[in-house]
PDB file of C-alpha atoms in Angstrom:
ATOM      1  CA  UNK H   1       0.083   0.180   0.055  1.00 70.00           C
ATOM      2  CA  UNK H   2       1.235   3.606  -0.714  1.00 60.00           C
ATOM      3  CA  UNK H   3      -0.328   6.759   0.634  1.00 63.00           C
ATOM      4  CA  UNK H   4       0.189  10.486   0.297  1.00 64.00           C
ATOM      5  CA  UNK H   5      -0.898  12.807   3.118  1.00 68.00           C
ATOM      6  CA  UNK H   6      -1.690  16.652   2.163  1.00 57.00           C
ATOM      7  CA  UNK H   7      -3.171  19.595   4.090  1.00 57.00           C
ATOM      8  CA  UNK H   8      -6.430  20.793   3.180  1.00 55.00           C
ATOM      9  CA  UNK H   9      -6.993  24.530   4.034  1.00 56.00           C
ATOM     10  CA  UNK H  10     -10.907  24.843   3.933  1.00 69.00           C
ATOM     11  CA  UNK H  11     -12.264  22.832   7.066  1.00 78.00           C
ATOM     12  CA  UNK H  12     -15.480  24.072   5.757  1.00 81.00           C
ATOM     13  CA  UNK H  13     -15.233  21.913   2.393  1.00 84.00           C
ATOM     14  CA  UNK H  14     -13.961  19.058   4.681  1.00 90.00           C
ATOM     15  CA  UNK H  15     -17.402  19.167   6.732  1.00 90.00           C
ATOM     16  CA  UNK H  16     -19.243  19.047   3.479  1.00 91.00           C
ATOM     17  CA  UNK H  17     -17.657  15.428   3.186  1.00 95.00           C
ATOM     18  CA  UNK H  18     -18.007  14.120   6.694  1.00 97.00           C
ATOM     19  CA  UNK H  19     -21.542  13.090   8.034  1.00 97.00           C
ATOM     20  CA  UNK H  20     -22.591  13.841  11.351  1.00 96.00           C
ATOM     21  CA  UNK H  21     -21.327  13.290  14.124  1.00 97.00           C
ATOM     22  CA  UNK H  22     -17.919  13.408  12.494  1.00 98.00           C
ATOM     23  CA  UNK H  23     -15.724  16.484  12.689  1.00 96.00           C
ATOM     24  CA  UNK H  24     -12.404  17.396  11.046  1.00 94.00           C
ATOM     25  CA  UNK H  25      -9.329  16.216  12.857  1.00 94.00           C
ATOM     26  CA  UNK H  26      -7.325  19.111  11.452  1.00 89.00           C
ATOM     27  CA  UNK H  27      -7.090  19.325   7.644  1.00 88.00           C
ATOM     28  CA  UNK H  28      -5.280  16.255   6.894  1.00 89.00           C
ATOM     29  CA  UNK H  29      -6.542  14.376   3.474  1.00 93.00           C
ATOM     30  CA  UNK H  30      -4.709  11.186   2.405  1.00 95.00           C
ATOM     31  CA  UNK H  31      -4.905   9.486  -0.899  1.00 97.00           C
ATOM     32  CA  UNK H  32      -3.897   6.082  -1.244  1.00 97.00           C
ATOM     33  CA  UNK H  33      -3.147   2.796  -3.532  1.00 98.00           C
ATOM     34  CA  UNK H  34      -3.568  -0.628  -2.516  1.00 98.00           C
ATOM     35  CA  UNK H  35      -2.528  -3.741  -4.324  1.00 97.00           C
ATOM     36  CA  UNK H  36      -4.132  -6.975  -2.800  1.00 96.00           C
ATOM     37  CA  UNK H  37      -2.597 -10.341  -4.409  1.00 95.00           C
ATOM     38  CA  UNK H  38      -4.015 -12.420  -2.400  1.00 94.00           C
ATOM     39  CA  UNK H  39      -7.411 -11.733  -0.880  1.00 95.00           C
ATOM     40  CA  UNK H  40      -9.554 -14.251   0.816  1.00 93.00           C
ATOM     41  CA  UNK H  41     -12.899 -15.018  -1.205  1.00 91.00           C
ATOM     42  CA  UNK H  42     -12.019 -11.764  -3.659  1.00 93.00           C
ATOM     43  CA  UNK H  43      -8.652 -12.954  -5.010  1.00 93.00           C
ATOM     44  CA  UNK H  44      -5.985 -10.515  -6.680  1.00 96.00           C
ATOM     45  CA  UNK H  45      -7.102  -6.739  -7.270  1.00 97.00           C
ATOM     46  CA  UNK H  46      -6.107  -3.250  -6.839  1.00 98.00           C
ATOM     47  CA  UNK H  47      -7.932  -0.016  -5.467  1.00 98.00           C
ATOM     48  CA  UNK H  48      -7.346   3.342  -4.812  1.00 98.00           C
ATOM     49  CA  UNK H  49      -9.241   6.470  -3.317  1.00 97.00           C
ATOM     50  CA  UNK H  50      -9.190   9.202  -0.581  1.00 97.00           C
ATOM     51  CA  UNK H  51      -9.869   9.592   2.696  1.00 97.00           C
ATOM     52  CA  UNK H  52     -10.033  12.239   5.669  1.00 96.00           C
ATOM     53  CA  UNK H  53      -8.742  12.386   9.160  1.00 96.00           C
ATOM     54  CA  UNK H  54     -11.844  13.026  11.601  1.00 97.00           C
ATOM     55  CA  UNK H  55     -12.795  12.445  15.064  1.00 98.00           C
ATOM     56  CA  UNK H  56     -15.835  10.336  16.215  1.00 98.00           C
ATOM     57  CA  UNK H  57     -16.895  11.558  19.234  1.00 97.00           C
ATOM     58  CA  UNK H  58     -13.348  12.913  20.175  1.00 97.00           C
ATOM     59  CA  UNK H  59     -11.836   9.803  18.850  1.00 98.00           C
ATOM     60  CA  UNK H  60      -9.207   9.542  16.203  1.00 98.00           C
ATOM     61  CA  UNK H  61     -10.541   8.024  12.852  1.00 98.00           C
ATOM     62  CA  UNK H  62     -10.146   7.660   9.193  1.00 98.00           C
ATOM     63  CA  UNK H  63     -13.148   8.420   7.235  1.00 98.00           C
ATOM     64  CA  UNK H  64     -13.160   6.973   3.242  1.00 98.00           C
ATOM     65  CA  UNK H  65     -14.580   9.561   0.881  1.00 98.00           C
ATOM     66  CA  UNK H  66     -14.048   7.567  -2.515  1.00 98.00           C
ATOM     67  CA  UNK H  67     -12.727   4.138  -3.770  1.00 99.00           C
ATOM     68  CA  UNK H  68     -12.083   2.903  -6.943  1.00 99.00           C
ATOM     69  CA  UNK H  69     -11.648  -0.783  -7.834  1.00 98.00           C
ATOM     70  CA  UNK H  70     -11.150  -3.058 -10.881  1.00 98.00           C
ATOM     71  CA  UNK H  71     -13.056  -6.091  -9.482  1.00 96.00           C
ATOM     72  CA  UNK H  72     -16.380  -6.657  -8.738  1.00 95.00           C
ATOM     73  CA  UNK H  73     -16.756  -8.812  -6.160  1.00 96.00           C
ATOM     74  CA  UNK H  74     -14.993  -6.851  -3.465  1.00 96.00           C
ATOM     75  CA  UNK H  75     -16.590  -3.462  -5.005  1.00 97.00           C
ATOM     76  CA  UNK H  76     -20.020  -4.836  -4.196  1.00 96.00           C
ATOM     77  CA  UNK H  77     -19.160  -6.699  -1.314  1.00 96.00           C
ATOM     78  CA  UNK H  78     -17.496  -3.666   0.338  1.00 97.00           C
ATOM     79  CA  UNK H  79     -20.229  -1.397  -0.206  1.00 96.00           C
ATOM     80  CA  UNK H  80     -23.034  -3.642   0.684  1.00 96.00           C
ATOM     81  CA  UNK H  81     -21.363  -5.282   4.150  1.00 97.00           C
ATOM     82  CA  UNK H  82     -19.103  -2.364   5.364  1.00 98.00           C
ATOM     83  CA  UNK H  83     -20.802   0.533   3.364  1.00 98.00           C
ATOM     84  CA  UNK H  84     -17.237   1.398   1.536  1.00 98.00           C
ATOM     85  CA  UNK H  85     -17.881   4.175  -0.877  1.00 98.00           C
ATOM     86  CA  UNK H  86     -16.312   1.762  -3.928  1.00 98.00           C
ATOM     87  CA  UNK H  87     -16.944   2.317  -7.678  1.00 97.00           C
ATOM     88  CA  UNK H  88     -15.269   0.849 -10.687  1.00 98.00           C
ATOM     89  CA  UNK H  89     -11.726   2.164 -12.078  1.00 98.00           C
ATOM     90  CA  UNK H  90      -8.385   0.832 -12.705  1.00 99.00           C
ATOM     91  CA  UNK H  91      -5.856   1.737 -10.214  1.00 99.00           C
ATOM     92  CA  UNK H  92      -2.493   0.629 -10.619  1.00 98.00           C
ATOM     93  CA  UNK H  93       0.766   0.455  -8.248  1.00 98.00           C
ATOM     94  CA  UNK H  94       3.783  -0.475  -9.373  1.00 98.00           C
ATOM     95  CA  UNK H  95       7.817   0.306  -8.937  1.00 98.00           C
ATOM     96  CA  UNK H  96       9.369   1.867 -12.086  1.00 98.00           C
ATOM     97  CA  UNK H  97      12.986   1.870 -11.684  1.00 98.00           C
ATOM     98  CA  UNK H  98      13.461   4.339  -8.410  1.00 97.00           C
ATOM     99  CA  UNK H  99       9.899   5.594  -8.129  1.00 98.00           C
ATOM    100  CA  UNK H 100       6.787   3.846  -6.669  1.00 98.00           C
ATOM    101  CA  UNK H 101       3.890   5.055  -9.218  1.00 98.00           C
ATOM    102  CA  UNK H 102       0.341   4.744  -8.410  1.00 98.00           C
ATOM    103  CA  UNK H 103      -2.072   5.739 -11.561  1.00 99.00           C
ATOM    104  CA  UNK H 104      -5.847   5.534 -11.568  1.00 99.00           C
ATOM    105  CA  UNK H 105      -7.990   5.524 -14.883  1.00 99.00           C
ATOM    106  CA  UNK H 106     -11.648   5.973 -14.621  1.00 98.00           C
ATOM    107  CA  UNK H 107     -13.700   5.640 -18.131  1.00 97.00           C
ATOM    108  CA  UNK H 108     -10.330   5.249 -19.926  1.00 96.00           C
ATOM    109  CA  UNK H 109      -9.143   8.759 -18.613  1.00 98.00           C
ATOM    110  CA  UNK H 110      -5.977   9.217 -15.979  1.00 99.00           C
ATOM    111  CA  UNK H 111      -7.661  10.790 -13.094  1.00 98.00           C
ATOM    112  CA  UNK H 112      -4.811  10.650 -10.634  1.00 98.00           C
ATOM    113  CA  UNK H 113      -0.952  10.027 -10.510  1.00 98.00           C
ATOM    114  CA  UNK H 114       1.241   9.380  -7.607  1.00 98.00           C
ATOM    115  CA  UNK H 115       4.844   8.922  -7.198  1.00 98.00           C
ATOM    116  CA  UNK H 116       7.148   8.389  -4.077  1.00 98.00           C
ATOM    117  CA  UNK H 117      10.578   7.875  -3.915  1.00 98.00           C
ATOM    118  CA  UNK H 118      11.212   3.786  -3.360  1.00 98.00           C
ATOM    119  CA  UNK H 119      12.270   2.920   0.233  1.00 97.00           C
ATOM    120  CA  UNK H 120      13.799   6.249   0.983  1.00 96.00           C
ATOM    121  CA  UNK H 121      13.358   6.253   4.954  1.00 98.00           C
ATOM    122  CA  UNK H 122      12.144   3.418   7.503  1.00 98.00           C
ATOM    123  CA  UNK H 123       9.306   3.967   9.450  1.00 98.00           C
ATOM    124  CA  UNK H 124       9.114   2.805  13.053  1.00 98.00           C
ATOM    125  CA  UNK H 125       7.373  -0.447  12.925  1.00 98.00           C
ATOM    126  CA  UNK H 126       5.505  -0.373  16.204  1.00 98.00           C
ATOM    127  CA  UNK H 127       4.164   2.746  15.428  1.00 97.00           C
ATOM    128  CA  UNK H 128       3.141   1.992  12.134  1.00 98.00           C
ATOM    129  CA  UNK H 129       0.956  -1.011  13.490  1.00 98.00           C
ATOM    130  CA  UNK H 130      -0.639   1.167  15.897  1.00 97.00           C
ATOM    131  CA  UNK H 131      -1.489   3.772  13.408  1.00 96.00           C
ATOM    132  CA  UNK H 132      -3.116   0.769  11.276  1.00 97.00           C
ATOM    133  CA  UNK H 133      -5.182  -0.088  14.208  1.00 97.00           C
ATOM    134  CA  UNK H 134      -6.552   3.252  14.037  1.00 97.00           C
ATOM    135  CA  UNK H 135     -10.719   3.286  13.918  1.00 99.00           C
ATOM    136  CA  UNK H 136     -12.017   3.537  10.166  1.00 99.00           C
ATOM    137  CA  UNK H 137     -15.437   4.610   9.460  1.00 99.00           C
ATOM    138  CA  UNK H 138     -17.537   4.343   6.466  1.00 99.00           C
ATOM    139  CA  UNK H 139     -21.170   5.862   5.955  1.00 99.00           C
ATOM    140  CA  UNK H 140     -23.486   2.988   4.532  1.00 98.00           C
ATOM    141  CA  UNK H 141     -26.433   4.059   2.552  1.00 97.00           C
ATOM    142  CA  UNK H 142     -29.082   1.361   1.011  1.00 96.00           C
ATOM    143  CA  UNK H 143     -31.942   2.564  -0.869  1.00 96.00           C
ATOM    144  CA  UNK H 144     -35.478   0.813  -0.426  1.00 97.00           C
ATOM    145  CA  UNK H 145     -37.449  -0.329  -3.540  1.00 97.00           C
ATOM    146  CA  UNK H 146     -39.502   2.920  -3.223  1.00 97.00           C
ATOM    147  CA  UNK H 147     -36.129   5.101  -3.650  1.00 95.00           C
ATOM    148  CA  UNK H 148     -35.935   5.995   0.161  1.00 95.00           C
ATOM    149  CA  UNK H 149     -33.484   5.233   2.680  1.00 95.00           C
ATOM    150  CA  UNK H 150     -33.754   1.410   3.881  1.00 97.00           C
ATOM    151  CA  UNK H 151     -30.204   1.484   5.632  1.00 98.00           C
ATOM    152  CA  UNK H 152     -28.401   4.584   6.673  1.00 98.00           C
ATOM    153  CA  UNK H 153     -25.503   4.132   9.361  1.00 98.00           C
ATOM    154  CA  UNK H 154     -22.009   5.105  10.107  1.00 99.00           C
ATOM    155  CA  UNK H 155     -20.192   1.837  10.365  1.00 99.00           C
ATOM    156  CA  UNK H 156     -16.750   1.208  12.188  1.00 99.00           C
ATOM    157  CA  UNK H 157     -14.151  -1.196  12.061  1.00 99.00           C
ATOM    158  CA  UNK H 158     -10.475  -1.935  13.288  1.00 98.00           C
ATOM    159  CA  UNK H 159      -7.903  -3.729  10.726  1.00 98.00           C
ATOM    160  CA  UNK H 160      -6.919  -7.070  13.031  1.00 98.00           C
ATOM    161  CA  UNK H 161      -4.039  -9.383  12.774  1.00 98.00           C
ATOM    162  CA  UNK H 162      -1.644  -7.132  11.320  1.00 98.00           C
ATOM    163  CA  UNK H 163       1.734  -8.768  10.491  1.00 98.00           C
ATOM    164  CA  UNK H 164       3.865  -5.790   9.019  1.00 98.00           C
ATOM    165  CA  UNK H 165       6.647  -6.667   6.491  1.00 98.00           C
ATOM    166  CA  UNK H 166       7.936  -3.223   5.920  1.00 98.00           C
ATOM    167  CA  UNK H 167       6.999   0.299   6.135  1.00 98.00           C
ATOM    168  CA  UNK H 168       8.931   3.487   4.464  1.00 98.00           C
ATOM    169  CA  UNK H 169       8.212   7.045   4.245  1.00 98.00           C
ATOM    170  CA  UNK H 170       9.559   9.649   1.878  1.00 97.00           C
ATOM    171  CA  UNK H 171       9.209  12.318  -0.776  1.00 96.00           C
ATOM    172  CA  UNK H 172       5.744  11.798  -2.734  1.00 97.00           C
ATOM    173  CA  UNK H 173       3.621  13.989  -5.201  1.00 97.00           C
ATOM    174  CA  UNK H 174       0.231  13.540  -6.395  1.00 97.00           C
ATOM    175  CA  UNK H 175      -1.620  15.073  -9.290  1.00 97.00           C
ATOM    176  CA  UNK H 176      -5.503  15.050  -9.823  1.00 97.00           C
ATOM    177  CA  UNK H 177      -7.654  15.360 -12.611  1.00 98.00           C
ATOM    178  CA  UNK H 178     -11.097  16.909 -12.585  1.00 97.00           C
ATOM    179  CA  UNK H 179     -13.686  14.391 -13.756  1.00 98.00           C
ATOM    180  CA  UNK H 180     -17.516  14.908 -13.350  1.00 97.00           C
ATOM    181  CA  UNK H 181     -18.045  11.283 -12.235  1.00 97.00           C
ATOM    182  CA  UNK H 182     -14.740  10.600 -10.288  1.00 98.00           C
ATOM    183  CA  UNK H 183     -14.434  13.628  -8.027  1.00 96.00           C
ATOM    184  CA  UNK H 184     -11.310  13.197  -6.361  1.00 96.00           C
ATOM    185  CA  UNK H 185     -10.270  16.609  -7.279  1.00 95.00           C
ATOM    186  CA  UNK H 186     -13.071  18.128  -5.175  1.00 93.00           C
ATOM    187  CA  UNK H 187     -10.356  18.011  -2.488  1.00 91.00           C
ATOM    188  CA  UNK H 188      -7.369  19.545  -4.522  1.00 86.00           C
ATOM    189  CA  UNK H 189      -3.844  19.123  -3.851  1.00 89.00           C
ATOM    190  CA  UNK H 190      -2.380  22.214  -1.940  1.00 86.00           C
ATOM    191  CA  UNK H 191       0.692  20.790  -0.188  1.00 90.00           C
ATOM    192  CA  UNK H 192       2.225  17.445   0.102  1.00 94.00           C
ATOM    193  CA  UNK H 193       3.150  16.399   3.568  1.00 92.00           C
ATOM    194  CA  UNK H 194       4.620  12.955   3.607  1.00 94.00           C
ATOM    195  CA  UNK H 195       4.065   9.451   1.694  1.00 97.00           C
ATOM    196  CA  UNK H 196       4.090   6.241   3.189  1.00 98.00           C
ATOM    197  CA  UNK H 197       4.766   2.717   1.526  1.00 98.00           C
ATOM    198  CA  UNK H 198       3.956  -0.376   3.329  1.00 98.00           C
ATOM    199  CA  UNK H 199       3.752  -4.016   3.128  1.00 98.00           C
ATOM    200  CA  UNK H 200       1.573  -6.119   5.602  1.00 98.00           C
ATOM    201  CA  UNK H 201      -0.710  -9.490   6.110  1.00 98.00           C
ATOM    202  CA  UNK H 202      -3.910  -8.138   7.955  1.00 98.00           C
ATOM    203  CA  UNK H 203      -7.551  -9.301   8.498  1.00 97.00           C
ATOM    204  CA  UNK H 204     -10.526  -7.112   7.679  1.00 97.00           C
ATOM    205  CA  UNK H 205     -13.282  -8.225  10.227  1.00 97.00           C
ATOM    206  CA  UNK H 206     -16.793  -6.932  10.158  1.00 97.00           C
ATOM    207  CA  UNK H 207     -17.757  -3.673  11.339  1.00 98.00           C
ATOM    208  CA  UNK H 208     -20.319  -2.463  13.825  1.00 98.00           C
ATOM    209  CA  UNK H 209     -22.881   0.367  13.693  1.00 99.00           C
ATOM    210  CA  UNK H 210     -21.508   3.759  15.520  1.00 99.00           C
ATOM    211  CA  UNK H 211     -24.423   5.824  14.437  1.00 98.00           C
ATOM    212  CA  UNK H 212     -28.034   4.777  12.745  1.00 98.00           C
ATOM    213  CA  UNK H 213     -29.713   7.942  11.150  1.00 98.00           C
ATOM    214  CA  UNK H 214     -33.100   5.875  10.771  1.00 97.00           C
ATOM    215  CA  UNK H 215     -32.900   4.702  14.555  1.00 89.00           C
TER     216      UNK H 215
END
C-alpha cells in the first residue's frame, strides 16, 4: 500500500464531506493505492481512493470518501457489508526503476498520478502498526425499493491480525485531474506532507454500527 498525505486549508469544505457526528481532525487528507494479490474470497485486485482524518465523539478515525477498484466482488461486497464508497475504476501500483508509481484511470481517462521515492526512509514498525489499528469509518447507505432510505448507518471497524513486512516514508507527489463522475479533485492538492509505503498481512473483520440515522 502507498499513501500520500496532504493538508487541506478549508475546513468548511472538509465538513461537507463528513457526515454527522464526524468532525475534521485538523486538515489532513490522504490518497492511497492498495495492491491486494491474495485476498480471501476476493482474489487478486487493486484499489485507490481518498479519505479524511476525522474525529468520532473525540476519537481519532479515518473516514473513507471515495474508492475505486478493478474487481466486482470486493466492490459489491465492500459496499453492501461495510459501506465502503466503492466504484469501478482501474488503479495500478507498481515500481518503475527508483519510483513507486500509482495511477488511476476512470472511463479510460487518467484521473490520478502519485509518485514516491522508493524505500527512502524506514518507519518505526511499532508506531506504524499502532497507526494501522486506528478506527476506520464508512457511511453505509442502501436505498429501499421506493427510492427512500433502507439503511443509513455510520459503520466502524478496526483492522486485525496485522503482520507488518516493511514500512517506509519519503518524498511524494500527487496530481489529480477534475472529472464529473470521479470527483477526487474536489479535494485539491495544496501541499504534500509525506508519503508512506508499507506491506502487511492483515484481516478486515466485520464492522459495527456507530450511528443509525434511521434509528
